[in-house]
């Protein structure tokens, strides 16, 4: 990732970080979580992937790739992951103070998974050139649970593609970057930015936690029609700090929709 798009977690809420993100649509975050926390999340994720429920409730998002809803419980119920103060400051500046958490999933690329198809998580709100000038309405937080490198693969990104009116018609091979992330680092990605996972050449699954945040009026009806992407028990919500509970406002809606 270009150096100007790399920030420490402590600097996320600064005007410079916000400016760079709004221009490029992506940031690499150093020191997002301690390695001990990553290890706990990796263990909990491995247990989730091994459970029968993971196949029943997963979405295929490419060859040998699946997206699995992550129940917000145990190691995953950690506000230092989904609501650290620096991240709250960043989202307040990019999505407005009423931003919400709209999904909590894991994308797992199995060994020998080839390059994923190039895609945007959501092309835009108006399906016109004006989408390239609009501010962010949804942003992904990617937290890899193994290092992202030439062996495990990474998430290939086309910075600035969310600002180009012709971004949906393809992208030059010279425009992309392959971020190399150590354990504890993370990525922020505007929903409109072109991206795709690269091949997993290792002998182990590459799990990446994917948390999406959005403006309070935006609802992702494209990617989550068949699964509940924000699974948190009602009694657990009742026990949360009110500052964190408000992030999960979408959970009840998804729960009711999934039951119907």
GROMACS .gro file of C-alpha atoms in nm:
model
  260
    1UNK     CA    1   0.000   0.000   0.000
    2UNK     CA    2   0.139   0.349  -0.077
    3UNK     CA    3   0.287   0.505   0.236
    4UNK     CA    4   0.044   0.798   0.227
    5UNK     CA    5  -0.242   0.548   0.274
    6UNK     CA    6  -0.089   0.380   0.580
    7UNK     CA    7  -0.183   0.506   0.926
    8UNK     CA    8  -0.145   0.387   1.280
    9UNK     CA    9  -0.469   0.317   1.465
   10UNK     CA   10  -0.395   0.613   1.693
   11UNK     CA   11  -0.413   0.848   1.391
   12UNK     CA   12  -0.740   0.723   1.242
   13UNK     CA   13  -0.944   1.017   1.365
   14UNK     CA   14  -0.710   1.281   1.227
   15UNK     CA   15  -0.809   1.512   0.939
   16UNK     CA   16  -0.520   1.375   0.731
   17UNK     CA   17  -0.638   1.013   0.759
   18UNK     CA   18  -0.995   1.112   0.670
   19UNK     CA   19  -0.876   1.321   0.375
   20UNK     CA   20  -0.661   1.038   0.238
   21UNK     CA   21  -0.945   0.788   0.276
   22UNK     CA   22  -1.198   1.011   0.102
   23UNK     CA   23  -0.955   1.055  -0.187
   24UNK     CA   24  -0.840   0.694  -0.226
   25UNK     CA   25  -1.127   0.497  -0.072
   26UNK     CA   26  -0.891   0.281   0.132
   27UNK     CA   27  -0.647   0.289   0.423
   28UNK     CA   28  -0.411   0.038   0.579
   29UNK     CA   29  -0.413   0.045   0.960
   30UNK     CA   30  -0.112  -0.059   1.167
   31UNK     CA   31  -0.143  -0.175   1.529
   32UNK     CA   32  -0.518  -0.220   1.507
   33UNK     CA   33  -0.525  -0.515   1.747
   34UNK     CA   34  -0.260  -0.690   1.960
   35UNK     CA   35  -0.143  -1.029   1.832
   36UNK     CA   36  -0.282  -1.204   2.140
   37UNK     CA   37  -0.631  -1.082   2.046
   38UNK     CA   38  -0.578  -1.192   1.685
   39UNK     CA   39  -0.483  -1.539   1.812
   40UNK     CA   40  -0.804  -1.560   2.016
   41UNK     CA   41  -1.012  -1.447   1.718
   42UNK     CA   42  -0.834  -1.697   1.491
   43UNK     CA   43  -0.913  -1.982   1.732
   44UNK     CA   44  -1.279  -1.880   1.758
   45UNK     CA   45  -1.300  -1.845   1.379
   46UNK     CA   46  -1.147  -2.190   1.322
   47UNK     CA   47  -1.410  -2.339   1.554
   48UNK     CA   48  -1.681  -2.153   1.361
   49UNK     CA   49  -1.553  -2.276   1.024
   50UNK     CA   50  -1.545  -2.634   1.153
   51UNK     CA   51  -1.904  -2.621   1.275
   52UNK     CA   52  -2.187  -2.770   1.064
   53UNK     CA   53  -2.369  -2.436   1.078
   54UNK     CA   54  -2.094  -2.269   0.876
   55UNK     CA   55  -2.190  -2.460   0.561
   56UNK     CA   56  -2.563  -2.413   0.616
   57UNK     CA   57  -2.547  -2.035   0.658
   58UNK     CA   58  -2.255  -1.943   0.433
   59UNK     CA   59  -2.253  -1.763   0.099
   60UNK     CA   60  -2.023  -1.864  -0.184
   61UNK     CA   61  -1.830  -1.553  -0.290
   62UNK     CA   62  -1.595  -1.715  -0.538
   63UNK     CA   63  -1.425  -2.045  -0.610
   64UNK     CA   64  -1.327  -2.208  -0.278
   65UNK     CA   65  -1.437  -1.893  -0.096
   66UNK     CA   66  -1.721  -1.859   0.151
   67UNK     CA   67  -1.867  -1.576   0.358
   68UNK     CA   68  -1.996  -1.682   0.698
   69UNK     CA   69  -2.196  -1.470   0.946
   70UNK     CA   70  -2.006  -1.438   1.275
   71UNK     CA   71  -2.218  -1.457   1.593
   72UNK     CA   72  -2.125  -1.167   1.819
   73UNK     CA   73  -2.034  -1.372   2.123
   74UNK     CA   74  -1.727  -1.497   2.306
   75UNK     CA   75  -1.405  -1.363   2.155
   76UNK     CA   76  -1.605  -1.175   1.891
   77UNK     CA   77  -1.797  -0.973   2.151
   78UNK     CA   78  -1.517  -0.724   2.203
   79UNK     CA   79  -1.569  -0.351   2.165
   80UNK     CA   80  -1.196  -0.313   2.105
   81UNK     CA   81  -1.262  -0.494   1.777
   82UNK     CA   82  -1.589  -0.339   1.660
   83UNK     CA   83  -1.592  -0.004   1.842
   84UNK     CA   84  -1.251   0.125   1.951
   85UNK     CA   85  -1.255   0.498   2.011
   86UNK     CA   86  -1.023   0.578   1.720
   87UNK     CA   87  -1.247   0.385   1.480
   88UNK     CA   88  -1.556   0.559   1.616
   89UNK     CA   89  -1.392   0.896   1.550
   90UNK     CA   90  -1.306   0.794   1.194
   91UNK     CA   91  -1.658   0.674   1.114
   92UNK     CA   92  -1.818   0.977   1.276
   93UNK     CA   93  -1.620   1.192   1.031
   94UNK     CA   94  -1.675   0.975   0.721
   95UNK     CA   95  -2.027   0.835   0.779
   96UNK     CA   96  -2.180   1.080   1.026
   97UNK     CA   97  -2.232   1.045   1.399
   98UNK     CA   98  -2.528   0.807   1.361
   99UNK     CA   99  -2.329   0.540   1.176
  100UNK     CA  100  -2.424   0.176   1.235
  101UNK     CA  101  -2.263  -0.165   1.215
  102UNK     CA  102  -2.441  -0.339   0.926
  103UNK     CA  103  -2.264  -0.676   0.905
  104UNK     CA  104  -2.015  -0.894   1.091
  105UNK     CA  105  -1.891  -1.181   0.876
  106UNK     CA  106  -1.581  -1.382   0.789
  107UNK     CA  107  -1.459  -1.443   0.434
  108UNK     CA  108  -1.256  -1.763   0.422
  109UNK     CA  109  -1.040  -1.847   0.118
  110UNK     CA  110  -0.949  -2.215   0.127
  111UNK     CA  111  -0.613  -2.355   0.014
  112UNK     CA  112  -0.577  -2.341  -0.366
  113UNK     CA  113  -0.849  -2.075  -0.396
  114UNK     CA  114  -0.776  -1.889  -0.722
  115UNK     CA  115  -0.797  -1.514  -0.773
  116UNK     CA  116  -1.143  -1.384  -0.693
  117UNK     CA  117  -1.347  -1.194  -0.950
  118UNK     CA  118  -1.300  -0.817  -0.954
  119UNK     CA  119  -1.599  -0.651  -0.789
  120UNK     CA  120  -1.748  -0.366  -0.586
  121UNK     CA  121  -1.956  -0.448  -0.280
  122UNK     CA  122  -2.203  -0.182  -0.393
  123UNK     CA  123  -2.161   0.016  -0.713
  124UNK     CA  124  -2.335   0.332  -0.594
  125UNK     CA  125  -2.665   0.479  -0.491
  126UNK     CA  126  -2.776   0.637  -0.818
  127UNK     CA  127  -2.625   0.419  -1.092
  128UNK     CA  128  -2.482   0.727  -1.260
  129UNK     CA  129  -2.162   0.928  -1.283
  130UNK     CA  130  -2.266   1.130  -0.979
  131UNK     CA  131  -2.182   0.828  -0.762
  132UNK     CA  132  -1.815   0.908  -0.813
  133UNK     CA  133  -1.860   1.241  -0.634
  134UNK     CA  134  -2.075   1.122  -0.343
  135UNK     CA  135  -1.931   1.076   0.007
  136UNK     CA  136  -1.903   0.730   0.159
  137UNK     CA  137  -2.227   0.561   0.260
  138UNK     CA  138  -2.074   0.226   0.369
  139UNK     CA  139  -1.720   0.121   0.463
  140UNK     CA  140  -1.568  -0.223   0.520
  141UNK     CA  141  -1.323  -0.301   0.798
  142UNK     CA  142  -1.112  -0.606   0.706
  143UNK     CA  143  -0.923  -0.774   0.991
  144UNK     CA  144  -0.706  -1.063   0.861
  145UNK     CA  145  -0.639  -1.351   1.098
  146UNK     CA  146  -0.328  -1.467   0.910
  147UNK     CA  147  -0.062  -1.243   0.754
  148UNK     CA  148  -0.158  -1.119   0.409
  149UNK     CA  149   0.133  -1.182   0.175
  150UNK     CA  150   0.239  -1.352  -0.148
  151UNK     CA  151   0.177  -1.699  -0.002
  152UNK     CA  152  -0.151  -1.659   0.189
  153UNK     CA  153  -0.273  -1.401  -0.062
  154UNK     CA  154  -0.427  -1.065   0.010
  155UNK     CA  155  -0.711  -0.834  -0.094
  156UNK     CA  156  -0.611  -0.665  -0.419
  157UNK     CA  157  -0.738  -0.305  -0.423
  158UNK     CA  158  -0.780  -0.039  -0.690
  159UNK     CA  159  -0.734   0.287  -0.491
  160UNK     CA  160  -0.931   0.587  -0.619
  161UNK     CA  161  -1.162   0.362  -0.826
  162UNK     CA  162  -1.468   0.482  -0.634
  163UNK     CA  163  -1.409   0.828  -0.782
  164UNK     CA  164  -1.396   0.714  -1.145
  165UNK     CA  165  -1.726   0.715  -1.338
  166UNK     CA  166  -1.610   0.429  -1.564
  167UNK     CA  167  -1.491   0.209  -1.277
  168UNK     CA  168  -1.752  -0.058  -1.350
  169UNK     CA  169  -1.621  -0.122  -1.702
  170UNK     CA  170  -1.288  -0.263  -1.592
  171UNK     CA  171  -0.957  -0.149  -1.446
  172UNK     CA  172  -0.602  -0.125  -1.564
  173UNK     CA  173  -0.367  -0.390  -1.434
  174UNK     CA  174  -0.130  -0.112  -1.336
  175UNK     CA  175  -0.376   0.060  -1.101
  176UNK     CA  176  -0.398  -0.204  -0.828
  177UNK     CA  177  -0.204  -0.260  -0.506
  178UNK     CA  178  -0.158  -0.581  -0.306
  179UNK     CA  179  -0.142  -0.475   0.060
  180UNK     CA  180   0.095  -0.682   0.273
  181UNK     CA  181  -0.039  -0.695   0.628
  182UNK     CA  182   0.123  -0.829   0.941
  183UNK     CA  183  -0.090  -0.978   1.215
  184UNK     CA  184  -0.272  -0.704   1.402
  185UNK     CA  185  -0.309  -0.477   1.099
  186UNK     CA  186  -0.636  -0.403   0.919
  187UNK     CA  187  -0.783  -0.243   0.607
  188UNK     CA  188  -1.059   0.012   0.555
  189UNK     CA  189  -1.234   0.004   0.217
  190UNK     CA  190  -1.515   0.214   0.073
  191UNK     CA  191  -1.801  -0.008  -0.053
  192UNK     CA  192  -1.754   0.127  -0.408
  193UNK     CA  193  -1.383   0.051  -0.444
  194UNK     CA  194  -1.288  -0.223  -0.690
  195UNK     CA  195  -1.121  -0.516  -0.518
  196UNK     CA  196  -1.080  -0.892  -0.521
  197UNK     CA  197  -0.902  -1.153  -0.315
  198UNK     CA  198  -0.585  -1.299  -0.464
  199UNK     CA  199  -0.503  -1.669  -0.480
  200UNK     CA  200  -0.431  -1.860  -0.159
  201UNK     CA  201  -0.110  -2.052  -0.230
  202UNK     CA  202  -0.069  -2.175   0.127
  203UNK     CA  203  -0.186  -2.499   0.284
  204UNK     CA  204  -0.417  -2.323   0.532
  205UNK     CA  205  -0.743  -2.132   0.503
  206UNK     CA  206  -0.713  -1.752   0.487
  207UNK     CA  207  -0.984  -1.605   0.717
  208UNK     CA  208  -1.057  -1.232   0.715
  209UNK     CA  209  -1.313  -1.078   0.949
  210UNK     CA  210  -1.532  -0.834   0.757
  211UNK     CA  211  -1.724  -0.571   0.950
  212UNK     CA  212  -1.927  -0.322   0.747
  213UNK     CA  213  -2.032   0.017   0.883
  214UNK     CA  214  -2.282   0.247   0.714
  215UNK     CA  215  -2.488   0.560   0.742
  216UNK     CA  216  -2.803   0.492   0.941
  217UNK     CA  217  -3.031   0.518   0.636
  218UNK     CA  218  -2.839   0.271   0.418
  219UNK     CA  219  -2.941  -0.097   0.409
  220UNK     CA  220  -2.741  -0.347   0.204
  221UNK     CA  221  -3.012  -0.538   0.020
  222UNK     CA  222  -2.773  -0.671  -0.245
  223UNK     CA  223  -2.529  -0.890  -0.056
  224UNK     CA  224  -2.736  -1.030   0.229
  225UNK     CA  225  -3.069  -1.150   0.095
  226UNK     CA  226  -3.013  -1.512   0.200
  227UNK     CA  227  -2.836  -1.481   0.536
  228UNK     CA  228  -2.849  -1.273   0.852
  229UNK     CA  229  -2.520  -1.077   0.847
  230UNK     CA  230  -2.547  -0.933   1.200
  231UNK     CA  231  -2.612  -1.208   1.451
  232UNK     CA  232  -2.625  -1.096   1.813
  233UNK     CA  233  -2.856  -1.231   2.083
  234UNK     CA  234  -3.114  -0.996   2.233
  235UNK     CA  235  -3.003  -1.068   2.591
  236UNK     CA  236  -2.643  -0.992   2.501
  237UNK     CA  237  -2.751  -0.660   2.351
  238UNK     CA  238  -2.931  -0.576   2.675
  239UNK     CA  239  -2.604  -0.620   2.865
  240UNK     CA  240  -2.399  -0.399   2.632
  241UNK     CA  241  -2.280  -0.051   2.710
  242UNK     CA  242  -2.538   0.181   2.547
  243UNK     CA  243  -2.261   0.342   2.342
  244UNK     CA  244  -2.196   0.007   2.175
  245UNK     CA  245  -2.552  -0.122   2.171
  246UNK     CA  246  -2.663   0.150   1.933
  247UNK     CA  247  -2.423   0.015   1.669
  248UNK     CA  248  -2.633  -0.302   1.648
  249UNK     CA  249  -2.959  -0.129   1.566
  250UNK     CA  250  -2.985  -0.333   1.244
  251UNK     CA  251  -2.964  -0.667   1.430
  252UNK     CA  252  -3.335  -0.686   1.517
  253UNK     CA  253  -3.436  -0.599   1.161
  254UNK     CA  254  -3.212  -0.868   1.014
  255UNK     CA  255  -3.333  -1.120   1.274
  256UNK     CA  256  -3.699  -1.060   1.186
  257UNK     CA  257  -3.630  -1.064   0.812
  258UNK     CA  258  -3.436  -1.390   0.842
  259UNK     CA  259  -3.723  -1.552   1.036
  260UNK     CA  260  -3.971  -1.460   0.764
   0.00000   0.00000   0.00000
